[in-house]
PDB file of C-alpha atoms in Angstrom:
ATOM      1  CA  MET D   1      16.556 -29.590  -4.491  1.00  0.00           C
ATOM      2  CA  PHE D   2      18.059 -28.568  -7.851  1.00  0.00           C
ATOM      3  CA  GLN D   3      16.569 -31.593  -9.618  1.00  0.00           C
ATOM      4  CA  TYR D   4      13.183 -30.828  -8.066  1.00  0.00           C
ATOM      5  CA  ILE D   5      13.293 -27.241  -9.375  1.00  0.00           C
ATOM      6  CA  ILE D   6      14.295 -28.412 -12.872  1.00  0.00           C
ATOM      7  CA  ARG D   7      11.471 -30.974 -12.884  1.00  0.00           C
ATOM      8  CA  ARG D   8       8.912 -28.339 -11.861  1.00  0.00           C
ATOM      9  CA  LEU D   9      10.145 -25.964 -14.544  1.00  0.00           C
ATOM     10  CA  LEU D  10       9.836 -28.665 -17.193  1.00  0.00           C
ATOM     11  CA  ILE D  11       6.287 -29.438 -16.052  1.00  0.00           C
ATOM     12  CA  ALA D  12       5.454 -25.720 -16.297  1.00  0.00           C
ATOM     13  CA  ILE D  13       6.249 -25.612 -20.039  1.00  0.00           C
ATOM     14  CA  PRO D  14       3.238 -27.673 -21.275  1.00  0.00           C
ATOM     15  CA  VAL D  15       1.037 -25.934 -18.710  1.00  0.00           C
ATOM     16  CA  LEU D  16       1.968 -22.518 -20.094  1.00  0.00           C
ATOM     17  CA  LEU D  17       1.446 -23.803 -23.639  1.00  0.00           C
ATOM     18  CA  GLY D  18      -2.028 -25.046 -22.748  1.00  0.00           C
ATOM     19  CA  VAL D  19      -2.894 -21.738 -21.073  1.00  0.00           C
ATOM     20  CA  THR D  20      -1.837 -19.726 -24.136  1.00  0.00           C
ATOM     21  CA  ILE D  21      -3.872 -21.949 -26.490  1.00  0.00           C
ATOM     22  CA  PHE D  22      -6.962 -21.731 -24.294  1.00  0.00           C
ATOM     23  CA  ASN D  23      -6.652 -17.959 -23.843  1.00  0.00           C
ATOM     24  CA  PHE D  24      -6.041 -17.315 -27.539  1.00  0.00           C
ATOM     25  CA  PHE D  25      -9.136 -19.134 -28.711  1.00  0.00           C
ATOM     26  CA  ILE D  26     -11.359 -17.787 -25.933  1.00  0.00           C
ATOM     27  CA  ILE D  27     -10.271 -14.192 -26.694  1.00  0.00           C
ATOM     28  CA  ASN D  28     -10.930 -14.649 -30.404  1.00  0.00           C
ATOM     29  CA  LEU D  29     -14.319 -16.271 -29.810  1.00  0.00           C
ATOM     30  CA  ALA D  30     -15.561 -13.186 -27.943  1.00  0.00           C
ATOM     31  CA  PRO D  31     -18.062 -11.024 -29.894  1.00  0.00           C
ATOM     32  CA  GLY D  32     -16.547  -8.235 -31.967  1.00  0.00           C
ATOM     33  CA  ASN D  33     -13.010  -7.689 -33.185  1.00  0.00           C
ATOM     34  CA  PRO D  34     -10.380  -4.935 -33.002  1.00  0.00           C
ATOM     35  CA  VAL D  35     -11.462  -3.421 -36.329  1.00  0.00           C
ATOM     36  CA  ASP D  36     -14.876  -2.580 -34.845  1.00  0.00           C
ATOM     37  CA  MET D  37     -13.114  -0.017 -32.665  1.00  0.00           C
ATOM     38  CA  PHE D  38     -11.901   1.856 -35.777  1.00  0.00           C
ATOM     39  CA  VAL D  39     -15.113   1.846 -37.797  1.00  0.00           C
ATOM     40  CA  ASN D  40     -16.440   5.314 -38.660  1.00  0.00           C
ATOM     41  CA  PRO D  41     -18.925   6.677 -41.261  1.00  0.00           C
ATOM     42  CA  ASN D  42     -16.062   7.488 -43.648  1.00  0.00           C
ATOM     43  CA  MET D  43     -14.880   3.873 -43.858  1.00  0.00           C
ATOM     44  CA  SER D  44     -16.181   1.655 -46.622  1.00  0.00           C
ATOM     45  CA  ALA D  45     -16.561  -2.119 -46.527  1.00  0.00           C
ATOM     46  CA  ALA D  46     -13.354  -2.402 -48.547  1.00  0.00           C
ATOM     47  CA  ASP D  47     -11.506  -0.294 -45.972  1.00  0.00           C
ATOM     48  CA  ILE D  48     -12.723  -2.555 -43.167  1.00  0.00           C
ATOM     49  CA  LEU D  49     -11.604  -5.680 -45.024  1.00  0.00           C
ATOM     50  CA  ALA D  50      -8.223  -4.077 -45.758  1.00  0.00           C
ATOM     51  CA  LYS D  51      -7.792  -3.242 -42.073  1.00  0.00           C
ATOM     52  CA  LYS D  52      -8.570  -6.814 -41.066  1.00  0.00           C
ATOM     53  CA  GLU D  53      -6.114  -8.089 -43.651  1.00  0.00           C
ATOM     54  CA  ALA D  54      -3.414  -5.739 -42.389  1.00  0.00           C
ATOM     55  CA  LEU D  55      -3.897  -6.983 -38.818  1.00  0.00           C
ATOM     56  CA  GLY D  56      -3.932 -10.626 -39.951  1.00  0.00           C
ATOM     57  CA  LEU D  57      -7.459 -11.205 -38.663  1.00  0.00           C
ATOM     58  CA  ASN D  58      -8.591 -12.914 -41.872  1.00  0.00           C
ATOM     59  CA  ASP D  59      -6.156 -15.788 -41.371  1.00  0.00           C
ATOM     60  CA  PRO D  60      -7.306 -19.030 -39.696  1.00  0.00           C
ATOM     61  CA  LEU D  61      -7.053 -19.005 -35.922  1.00  0.00           C
ATOM     62  CA  TRP D  62      -4.406 -21.725 -35.832  1.00  0.00           C
ATOM     63  CA  GLU D  63      -2.252 -19.655 -38.191  1.00  0.00           C
ATOM     64  CA  GLN D  64      -2.710 -16.519 -36.087  1.00  0.00           C
ATOM     65  CA  TYR D  65      -1.765 -18.468 -32.969  1.00  0.00           C
ATOM     66  CA  GLY D  66       1.312 -19.958 -34.628  1.00  0.00           C
ATOM     67  CA  ARG D  67       2.440 -16.498 -35.700  1.00  0.00           C
ATOM     68  CA  TRP D  68       1.936 -15.130 -32.177  1.00  0.00           C
ATOM     69  CA  MET D  69       3.721 -18.082 -30.559  1.00  0.00           C
ATOM     70  CA  GLY D  70       6.684 -17.775 -32.926  1.00  0.00           C
ATOM     71  CA  SER D  71       7.092 -14.095 -32.080  1.00  0.00           C
ATOM     72  CA  MET D  72       6.623 -14.711 -28.348  1.00  0.00           C
ATOM     73  CA  LEU D  73       9.373 -17.335 -28.289  1.00  0.00           C
ATOM     74  CA  GLN D  74      11.685 -14.637 -29.645  1.00  0.00           C
ATOM     75  CA  GLY D  75      10.659 -12.242 -26.872  1.00  0.00           C
ATOM     76  CA  ASP D  76       8.351 -10.201 -29.090  1.00  0.00           C
ATOM     77  CA  PHE D  77       4.726  -9.925 -27.938  1.00  0.00           C
ATOM     78  CA  GLY D  78       3.783  -7.805 -30.932  1.00  0.00           C
ATOM     79  CA  TYR D  79       2.187  -4.393 -31.185  1.00  0.00           C
ATOM     80  CA  SER D  80      -0.961  -3.147 -29.496  1.00  0.00           C
ATOM     81  CA  PHE D  81      -3.960  -2.894 -31.816  1.00  0.00           C
ATOM     82  CA  ALA D  82      -5.138   0.155 -29.839  1.00  0.00           C
ATOM     83  CA  THR D  83      -1.978   2.274 -29.536  1.00  0.00           C
ATOM     84  CA  TYR D  84       0.298   0.707 -32.203  1.00  0.00           C
ATOM     85  CA  GLU D  85       3.072   0.655 -29.606  1.00  0.00           C
ATOM     86  CA  PRO D  86       5.077  -2.434 -28.591  1.00  0.00           C
ATOM     87  CA  VAL D  87       3.098  -4.499 -26.086  1.00  0.00           C
ATOM     88  CA  LEU D  88       6.061  -4.909 -23.749  1.00  0.00           C
ATOM     89  CA  ASP D  89       6.579  -1.132 -23.628  1.00  0.00           C
ATOM     90  CA  ASN D  90       2.958  -0.656 -22.504  1.00  0.00           C
ATOM     91  CA  ILE D  91       3.296  -3.358 -19.859  1.00  0.00           C
ATOM     92  CA  ALA D  92       6.656  -2.020 -18.646  1.00  0.00           C
ATOM     93  CA  ALA D  93       5.076   1.409 -18.117  1.00  0.00           C
ATOM     94  CA  ARG D  94       2.257  -0.103 -16.029  1.00  0.00           C
ATOM     95  CA  ILE D  95       3.999  -2.779 -13.995  1.00  0.00           C
ATOM     96  CA  GLY D  96       5.729  -0.302 -11.658  1.00  0.00           C
ATOM     97  CA  PRO D  97       2.486   1.284 -10.363  1.00  0.00           C
ATOM     98  CA  THR D  98       0.909  -2.176  -9.959  1.00  0.00           C
ATOM     99  CA  LEU D  99       3.874  -3.506  -7.960  1.00  0.00           C
ATOM    100  CA  LEU D 100       3.789  -0.380  -5.776  1.00  0.00           C
ATOM    101  CA  LEU D 101       0.053  -0.642  -5.094  1.00  0.00           C
ATOM    102  CA  MET D 102      -0.160  -4.404  -4.605  1.00  0.00           C
ATOM    103  CA  GLY D 103       3.091  -4.618  -2.626  1.00  0.00           C
ATOM    104  CA  THR D 104       1.892  -1.913  -0.236  1.00  0.00           C
ATOM    105  CA  ALA D 105      -1.534  -3.560   0.080  1.00  0.00           C
ATOM    106  CA  LEU D 106      -0.021  -6.974   0.860  1.00  0.00           C
ATOM    107  CA  ILE D 107       2.329  -5.490   3.467  1.00  0.00           C
ATOM    108  CA  ILE D 108      -0.620  -3.696   5.120  1.00  0.00           C
ATOM    109  CA  ALA D 109      -2.654  -6.917   5.042  1.00  0.00           C
ATOM    110  CA  TYR D 110       0.071  -9.041   6.656  1.00  0.00           C
ATOM    111  CA  LEU D 111       0.892  -6.419   9.285  1.00  0.00           C
ATOM    112  CA  ILE D 112      -2.787  -6.491  10.265  1.00  0.00           C
ATOM    113  CA  ALA D 113      -3.677 -10.157   9.765  1.00  0.00           C
ATOM    114  CA  ILE D 114      -0.784 -11.979  11.454  1.00  0.00           C
ATOM    115  CA  PRO D 115      -0.821 -10.190  14.864  1.00  0.00           C
ATOM    116  CA  VAL D 116      -4.635  -9.945  14.872  1.00  0.00           C
ATOM    117  CA  GLY D 117      -4.976 -13.648  13.978  1.00  0.00           C
ATOM    118  CA  ILE D 118      -2.546 -14.644  16.736  1.00  0.00           C
ATOM    119  CA  LEU D 119      -4.379 -12.453  19.252  1.00  0.00           C
ATOM    120  CA  SER D 120      -7.732 -13.907  18.216  1.00  0.00           C
ATOM    121  CA  ALA D 121      -6.453 -17.475  18.660  1.00  0.00           C
ATOM    122  CA  THR D 122      -4.859 -16.843  22.064  1.00  0.00           C
ATOM    123  CA  LYS D 123      -8.042 -15.080  23.280  1.00  0.00           C
ATOM    124  CA  GLN D 124     -10.467 -17.640  21.876  1.00  0.00           C
ATOM    125  CA  TYR D 125     -14.173 -16.931  22.577  1.00  0.00           C
ATOM    126  CA  SER D 126     -13.342 -13.647  24.290  1.00  0.00           C
ATOM    127  CA  PHE D 127     -14.613 -10.193  23.331  1.00  0.00           C
ATOM    128  CA  ILE D 128     -11.388  -9.610  21.380  1.00  0.00           C
ATOM    129  CA  ASP D 129     -11.944 -12.835  19.435  1.00  0.00           C
ATOM    130  CA  TYR D 130     -15.486 -11.817  18.513  1.00  0.00           C
ATOM    131  CA  LEU D 131     -14.271  -8.343  17.538  1.00  0.00           C
ATOM    132  CA  THR D 132     -11.550  -9.689  15.242  1.00  0.00           C
ATOM    133  CA  THR D 133     -13.989 -12.195  13.759  1.00  0.00           C
ATOM    134  CA  THR D 134     -16.359  -9.338  12.967  1.00  0.00           C
ATOM    135  CA  PHE D 135     -13.505  -7.453  11.278  1.00  0.00           C
ATOM    136  CA  SER D 136     -12.642 -10.565   9.289  1.00  0.00           C
ATOM    137  CA  PHE D 137     -16.200 -11.023   8.042  1.00  0.00           C
ATOM    138  CA  PHE D 138     -16.335  -7.300   7.285  1.00  0.00           C
ATOM    139  CA  GLY D 139     -13.223  -7.532   5.091  1.00  0.00           C
ATOM    140  CA  ILE D 140     -14.382 -10.694   3.320  1.00  0.00           C
ATOM    141  CA  SER D 141     -18.018  -9.745   2.746  1.00  0.00           C
ATOM    142  CA  ILE D 142     -17.844  -6.154   1.506  1.00  0.00           C
ATOM    143  CA  PRO D 143     -16.959  -6.004  -2.217  1.00  0.00           C
ATOM    144  CA  ASN D 144     -13.921  -3.944  -3.150  1.00  0.00           C
ATOM    145  CA  PHE D 145     -15.923  -1.626  -5.382  1.00  0.00           C
ATOM    146  CA  PHE D 146     -18.327  -0.783  -2.546  1.00  0.00           C
ATOM    147  CA  LEU D 147     -15.523  -0.281  -0.032  1.00  0.00           C
ATOM    148  CA  GLY D 148     -13.616   1.833  -2.576  1.00  0.00           C
ATOM    149  CA  LEU D 149     -16.603   4.052  -3.328  1.00  0.00           C
ATOM    150  CA  GLY D 150     -17.240   4.431   0.407  1.00  0.00           C
ATOM    151  CA  ALA D 151     -13.615   5.437   0.988  1.00  0.00           C
ATOM    152  CA  ILE D 152     -13.841   8.001  -1.832  1.00  0.00           C
ATOM    153  CA  TYR D 153     -17.025   9.471  -0.344  1.00  0.00           C
ATOM    154  CA  VAL D 154     -15.708   9.667   3.221  1.00  0.00           C
ATOM    155  CA  PHE D 155     -12.077  10.676   2.643  1.00  0.00           C
ATOM    156  CA  GLY D 156     -12.499  12.508  -0.644  1.00  0.00           C
ATOM    157  CA  ILE D 157     -15.784  14.376  -0.248  1.00  0.00           C
ATOM    158  CA  VAL D 158     -16.938  14.506   3.383  1.00  0.00           C
ATOM    159  CA  PHE D 159     -13.397  14.841   4.757  1.00  0.00           C
ATOM    160  CA  PRO D 160     -11.247  15.762   1.738  1.00  0.00           C
ATOM    161  CA  ILE D 161      -8.002  14.380   3.122  1.00  0.00           C
ATOM    162  CA  PHE D 162      -6.735  12.133   0.313  1.00  0.00           C
ATOM    163  CA  PRO D 163      -6.902  12.404  -3.490  1.00  0.00           C
ATOM    164  CA  THR D 164      -9.343   9.962  -5.052  1.00  0.00           C
ATOM    165  CA  GLY D 165      -7.886   9.209  -8.472  1.00  0.00           C
ATOM    166  CA  GLY D 166      -4.671   8.745 -10.384  1.00  0.00           C
ATOM    167  CA  MET D 167      -1.141   8.293  -9.127  1.00  0.00           C
ATOM    168  CA  THR D 168      -0.055  11.954  -9.100  1.00  0.00           C
ATOM    169  CA  THR D 169      -1.810  15.316  -9.089  1.00  0.00           C
ATOM    170  CA  LEU D 170      -2.504  16.659 -12.574  1.00  0.00           C
ATOM    171  CA  GLY D 171      -0.110  19.416 -13.527  1.00  0.00           C
ATOM    172  CA  SER D 172       2.351  18.599 -10.740  1.00  0.00           C
ATOM    173  CA  SER D 173       5.765  16.991 -10.949  1.00  0.00           C
ATOM    174  CA  GLY D 174       4.710  14.234  -8.568  1.00  0.00           C
ATOM    175  CA  GLY D 175       7.186  13.283  -5.888  1.00  0.00           C
ATOM    176  CA  PHE D 176       7.161  10.906  -2.919  1.00  0.00           C
ATOM    177  CA  VAL D 177       4.581  12.795  -0.814  1.00  0.00           C
ATOM    178  CA  ASP D 178       2.160  13.267  -3.713  1.00  0.00           C
ATOM    179  CA  THR D 179       2.395   9.602  -4.749  1.00  0.00           C
ATOM    180  CA  PHE D 180       2.005   8.474  -1.132  1.00  0.00           C
ATOM    181  CA  MET D 181      -1.188  10.517  -0.696  1.00  0.00           C
ATOM    182  CA  HIS D 182      -2.668   8.978  -3.864  1.00  0.00           C
ATOM    183  CA  LEU D 183      -1.588   5.506  -2.715  1.00  0.00           C
ATOM    184  CA  VAL D 184      -3.249   5.542   0.715  1.00  0.00           C
ATOM    185  CA  LEU D 185      -6.893   4.918  -0.248  1.00  0.00           C
ATOM    186  CA  PRO D 186      -6.474   2.129  -2.846  1.00  0.00           C
ATOM    187  CA  ALA D 187      -3.821   0.371  -0.742  1.00  0.00           C
ATOM    188  CA  MET D 188      -5.989   0.485   2.388  1.00  0.00           C
ATOM    189  CA  VAL D 189      -9.041  -0.804   0.489  1.00  0.00           C
ATOM    190  CA  LEU D 190      -7.087  -3.732  -0.950  1.00  0.00           C
ATOM    191  CA  GLY D 191      -5.211  -4.378   2.298  1.00  0.00           C
ATOM    192  CA  THR D 192      -8.465  -4.559   4.277  1.00  0.00           C
ATOM    193  CA  ALA D 193      -9.965  -7.072   1.867  1.00  0.00           C
ATOM    194  CA  ILE D 194      -6.865  -9.312   1.914  1.00  0.00           C
ATOM    195  CA  ALA D 195      -6.437  -9.031   5.694  1.00  0.00           C
ATOM    196  CA  GLY D 196     -10.049 -10.083   6.258  1.00  0.00           C
ATOM    197  CA  SER D 197      -9.454 -13.554   4.850  1.00  0.00           C
ATOM    198  CA  MET D 198      -5.905 -13.833   6.198  1.00  0.00           C
ATOM    199  CA  VAL D 199      -7.059 -13.321   9.811  1.00  0.00           C
ATOM    200  CA  ARG D 200      -9.247 -16.421   9.607  1.00  0.00           C
ATOM    201  CA  TYR D 201      -6.406 -18.562   8.240  1.00  0.00           C
ATOM    202  CA  VAL D 202      -3.908 -17.363  10.865  1.00  0.00           C
ATOM    203  CA  ARG D 203      -6.437 -17.901  13.672  1.00  0.00           C
ATOM    204  CA  SER D 204      -7.382 -21.441  12.638  1.00  0.00           C
ATOM    205  CA  SER D 205      -3.753 -22.409  12.027  1.00  0.00           C
ATOM    206  CA  MET D 206      -2.697 -21.112  15.431  1.00  0.00           C
ATOM    207  CA  LEU D 207      -5.571 -22.885  17.203  1.00  0.00           C
ATOM    208  CA  GLU D 208      -4.383 -26.220  15.781  1.00  0.00           C
ATOM    209  CA  VAL D 209      -0.938 -25.657  17.289  1.00  0.00           C
ATOM    210  CA  LEU D 210      -1.730 -24.036  20.646  1.00  0.00           C
ATOM    211  CA  GLY D 211      -2.972 -27.273  22.194  1.00  0.00           C
ATOM    212  CA  GLN D 212       0.122 -29.316  21.352  1.00  0.00           C
ATOM    213  CA  ASP D 213       2.171 -30.972  24.109  1.00  0.00           C
ATOM    214  CA  TYR D 214       5.442 -29.251  23.245  1.00  0.00           C
ATOM    215  CA  LEU D 215       3.849 -25.871  24.015  1.00  0.00           C
ATOM    216  CA  ARG D 216       2.787 -27.111  27.452  1.00  0.00           C
ATOM    217  CA  THR D 217       6.390 -28.201  27.966  1.00  0.00           C
ATOM    218  CA  ALA D 218       7.641 -24.761  26.921  1.00  0.00           C
ATOM    219  CA  ARG D 219       5.297 -23.111  29.415  1.00  0.00           C
ATOM    220  CA  ALA D 220       6.357 -25.580  32.129  1.00  0.00           C
ATOM    221  CA  LYS D 221       9.972 -24.529  31.575  1.00  0.00           C
ATOM    222  CA  GLY D 222       8.962 -20.997  32.487  1.00  0.00           C
ATOM    223  CA  LEU D 223       9.013 -19.380  29.047  1.00  0.00           C
ATOM    224  CA  ARG D 224       6.951 -16.244  28.781  1.00  0.00           C
ATOM    225  CA  GLU D 225       3.633 -16.589  26.951  1.00  0.00           C
ATOM    226  CA  PHE D 226       4.778 -14.083  24.324  1.00  0.00           C
ATOM    227  CA  PHE D 227       7.703 -16.297  23.277  1.00  0.00           C
ATOM    228  CA  VAL D 228       5.597 -19.450  23.435  1.00  0.00           C
ATOM    229  CA  ASN D 229       2.996 -18.000  21.056  1.00  0.00           C
ATOM    230  CA  ASN D 230       5.146 -15.940  18.713  1.00  0.00           C
ATOM    231  CA  LYS D 231       8.210 -18.180  18.440  1.00  0.00           C
ATOM    232  CA  HIS D 232       7.288 -21.816  19.037  1.00  0.00           C
ATOM    233  CA  ALA D 233       3.606 -21.818  18.044  1.00  0.00           C
ATOM    234  CA  LEU D 234       3.809 -19.400  15.120  1.00  0.00           C
ATOM    235  CA  ARG D 235       6.742 -21.225  13.524  1.00  0.00           C
ATOM    236  CA  ASN D 236       4.757 -24.447  13.351  1.00  0.00           C
ATOM    237  CA  ALA D 237       1.600 -22.677  12.226  1.00  0.00           C
ATOM    238  CA  LEU D 238       3.335 -21.013   9.277  1.00  0.00           C
ATOM    239  CA  ILE D 239       2.897 -23.757   6.669  1.00  0.00           C
ATOM    240  CA  PRO D 240      -0.802 -23.062   5.968  1.00  0.00           C
ATOM    241  CA  ILE D 241      -0.061 -19.331   6.186  1.00  0.00           C
ATOM    242  CA  VAL D 242       2.790 -19.628   3.665  1.00  0.00           C
ATOM    243  CA  THR D 243       0.367 -21.365   1.292  1.00  0.00           C
ATOM    244  CA  ILE D 244      -2.051 -18.446   1.460  1.00  0.00           C
ATOM    245  CA  ILE D 245       0.751 -15.909   1.039  1.00  0.00           C
ATOM    246  CA  GLY D 246       1.954 -17.820  -2.026  1.00  0.00           C
ATOM    247  CA  LEU D 247      -1.525 -17.619  -3.530  1.00  0.00           C
ATOM    248  CA  GLU D 248      -1.474 -13.838  -3.064  1.00  0.00           C
ATOM    249  CA  ILE D 249       1.839 -13.331  -4.925  1.00  0.00           C
ATOM    250  CA  PRO D 250       0.210 -13.303  -8.405  1.00  0.00           C
ATOM    251  CA  LEU D 251      -1.715 -10.228  -7.278  1.00  0.00           C
ATOM    252  CA  LEU D 252       1.575  -8.335  -7.401  1.00  0.00           C
ATOM    253  CA  ILE D 253       1.551  -8.704 -11.192  1.00  0.00           C
ATOM    254  CA  GLY D 254      -2.105  -9.199 -12.014  1.00  0.00           C
ATOM    255  CA  GLY D 255      -3.139  -6.141 -10.084  1.00  0.00           C
ATOM    256  CA  ALA D 256      -6.604  -5.405  -8.785  1.00  0.00           C
ATOM    257  CA  VAL D 257      -8.811  -4.775 -11.794  1.00  0.00           C
ATOM    258  CA  VAL D 258     -11.776  -3.318  -9.914  1.00  0.00           C
ATOM    259  CA  THR D 259      -9.820  -1.200  -7.434  1.00  0.00           C
ATOM    260  CA  GLU D 260      -7.454   0.192 -10.054  1.00  0.00           C
ATOM    261  CA  GLN D 261     -10.440   1.145 -12.193  1.00  0.00           C
ATOM    262  CA  ILE D 262     -12.253   2.877  -9.320  1.00  0.00           C
ATOM    263  CA  PHE D 263      -9.222   4.896  -8.254  1.00  0.00           C
ATOM    264  CA  GLN D 264      -7.937   5.329 -11.838  1.00  0.00           C
ATOM    265  CA  TRP D 265      -4.615   3.828 -10.783  1.00  0.00           C
ATOM    266  CA  PRO D 266      -2.435   3.436 -13.919  1.00  0.00           C
ATOM    267  CA  GLY D 267      -1.548  -0.216 -13.412  1.00  0.00           C
ATOM    268  CA  LEU D 268      -1.960  -3.540 -15.167  1.00  0.00           C
ATOM    269  CA  GLY D 269      -5.493  -3.983 -13.841  1.00  0.00           C
ATOM    270  CA  GLN D 270      -6.680  -0.815 -15.555  1.00  0.00           C
ATOM    271  CA  LEU D 271      -4.732  -1.774 -18.688  1.00  0.00           C
ATOM    272  CA  THR D 272      -6.590  -5.105 -18.730  1.00  0.00           C
ATOM    273  CA  ILE D 273      -9.980  -3.350 -18.679  1.00  0.00           C
ATOM    274  CA  GLN D 274      -8.911  -0.989 -21.460  1.00  0.00           C
ATOM    275  CA  SER D 275      -7.585  -3.881 -23.554  1.00  0.00           C
ATOM    276  CA  ILE D 276     -10.840  -5.821 -23.182  1.00  0.00           C
ATOM    277  CA  GLY D 277     -12.849  -2.764 -24.247  1.00  0.00           C
ATOM    278  CA  SER D 278     -10.698  -2.194 -27.334  1.00  0.00           C
ATOM    279  CA  ARG D 279     -10.412  -5.914 -28.235  1.00  0.00           C
ATOM    280  CA  ASP D 280      -6.633  -5.547 -28.075  1.00  0.00           C
ATOM    281  CA  TYR D 281      -5.724  -9.201 -28.665  1.00  0.00           C
ATOM    282  CA  PRO D 282      -1.899  -8.927 -28.428  1.00  0.00           C
ATOM    283  CA  MET D 283      -2.123  -6.989 -25.160  1.00  0.00           C
ATOM    284  CA  LEU D 284      -4.587  -9.439 -23.626  1.00  0.00           C
ATOM    285  CA  MET D 285      -2.464 -12.416 -24.654  1.00  0.00           C
ATOM    286  CA  ALA D 286       0.642 -10.866 -23.091  1.00  0.00           C
ATOM    287  CA  LEU D 287      -1.187 -10.000 -19.858  1.00  0.00           C
ATOM    288  CA  ASN D 288      -2.636 -13.511 -19.588  1.00  0.00           C
ATOM    289  CA  PHE D 289       0.750 -15.099 -20.277  1.00  0.00           C
ATOM    290  CA  ILE D 290       2.468 -12.992 -17.612  1.00  0.00           C
ATOM    291  CA  ALA D 291      -0.310 -13.797 -15.110  1.00  0.00           C
ATOM    292  CA  ALA D 292      -0.050 -17.552 -15.819  1.00  0.00           C
ATOM    293  CA  PHE D 293       3.752 -17.469 -15.505  1.00  0.00           C
ATOM    294  CA  THR D 294       3.475 -15.611 -12.193  1.00  0.00           C
ATOM    295  CA  VAL D 295       1.018 -18.177 -10.807  1.00  0.00           C
ATOM    296  CA  LEU D 296       3.317 -21.076 -11.707  1.00  0.00           C
ATOM    297  CA  PHE D 297       6.366 -19.279 -10.300  1.00  0.00           C
ATOM    298  CA  SER D 298       4.571 -18.413  -7.047  1.00  0.00           C
ATOM    299  CA  ASN D 299       3.493 -22.050  -6.610  1.00  0.00           C
ATOM    300  CA  LEU D 300       7.095 -23.192  -7.010  1.00  0.00           C
ATOM    301  CA  LEU D 301       8.316 -20.493  -4.609  1.00  0.00           C
ATOM    302  CA  THR D 302       5.688 -21.534  -2.060  1.00  0.00           C
ATOM    303  CA  ASP D 303       6.799 -25.173  -2.210  1.00  0.00           C
ATOM    304  CA  LEU D 304      10.415 -24.120  -1.677  1.00  0.00           C
ATOM    305  CA  MET D 305       9.411 -21.949   1.283  1.00  0.00           C
ATOM    306  CA  TYR D 306       7.952 -25.011   3.001  1.00  0.00           C
ATOM    307  CA  SER D 307      11.462 -26.411   3.457  1.00  0.00           C
ATOM    308  CA  VAL D 308      12.587 -23.102   4.960  1.00  0.00           C
ATOM    309  CA  VAL D 309       9.689 -22.927   7.417  1.00  0.00           C
ATOM    310  CA  ASP D 310       9.788 -26.627   8.308  1.00  0.00           C
ATOM    311  CA  PRO D 311      13.279 -28.240   8.137  1.00  0.00           C
ATOM    312  CA  ARG D 312      11.656 -31.698   8.162  1.00  0.00           C
ATOM    313  CA  ILE D 313      10.481 -31.123   4.571  1.00  0.00           C
ATOM    314  CA  LYS D 314      13.086 -32.195   2.040  1.00  0.00           C
ATOM    315  CA  TYR D 315      12.920 -32.199  -1.761  1.00  0.00           C
ATOM    316  CA  ASN D 316      15.010 -34.993  -3.260  1.00  0.00           C
TER     317      ASN D 316
END
C-alpha cells in the first residue's frame, strides 16, 4: 500500500507540472492584460509601459513562467495584481466559506441521493420509482443559475424567508444563526443539482446487485428486507458510488462559480470570476494549481477507498 501511494505521488508531479505550463500559457494568451484594468485618461503611454515593466509583463513568457515556478516551489504564489496582497492570504480568506458551502451541499446531496436511490431500485417500475426518476431529471436538467434565481424569487421576494446574498447580514456581527440563514438557499440549490445525478448512479448500481444469488440466500435465511438491501446489497454497490463521490471532492475546493456569483457567496468561485475580470494572473495560477492538486488527491483517495469498501481489492 505504501509503495503504491509513493508511486502515485511521483506520477502526480509531472502531471501537475504539465497543468501549470498549460494554464500559464492559456491565461497569458487571453485578450487583454492586467495593466488594461489600471488605464485611465491621466496615464500616458510611458506610464503604461512602466507599469508593464514593473509587473514583469514585458519579459518572455518562458521567463515569466520560470519566475513563477521558482517562487511557487518556495511556497510563494506572489502578489495579486488587483489588490497587491499576497495571493495565499486572499485564498485563505475565501477557502473557509467555500468549504462550508460545498461541504453542506454535498452532505445534503448524499442524504437525499443514497436513500432515494436505494428506494427507487427496490421499487423498480413503481410510482415511487417514476417519481424519483422525475426528481433526478429535474436536478440534472435545470441549470444552477436558473434554479438559484428561482429560489431567490420564491424565498427572497414572494416569501421573504431567507436572505438572498452574502454570508452575513450587512452591519451585523454575524453569528451561527445569521450564517445558517444565508447558507440555506445556495446549499439547497447545489445539493439538489448534485443529488439529481447521484440518484441515478445509486439506483443503477443497486439494480446490478439486487438480483445476485447471495441476496436470495440472505432472504432465504430469514433476514429482513431492510438488512438485505441496506447492509448486504449496499456494501457491494458502493464501488461505483465511491467513484462518483471521489469526483465530487474537488468541488469542496473549486467551489461553485455560478452559484457563488448568484448568491454573492464570498468563496473561491466568486474569487475566480473576479480574477478573470481583472486579469489577475498570479491569482488565477494559484487557483488552478490548487484545483489540479485537489483533483489528483481526490483520485488517489478514491482508489484507496476501494480497498476499504471491498476487502478483495489489494494494492501491492
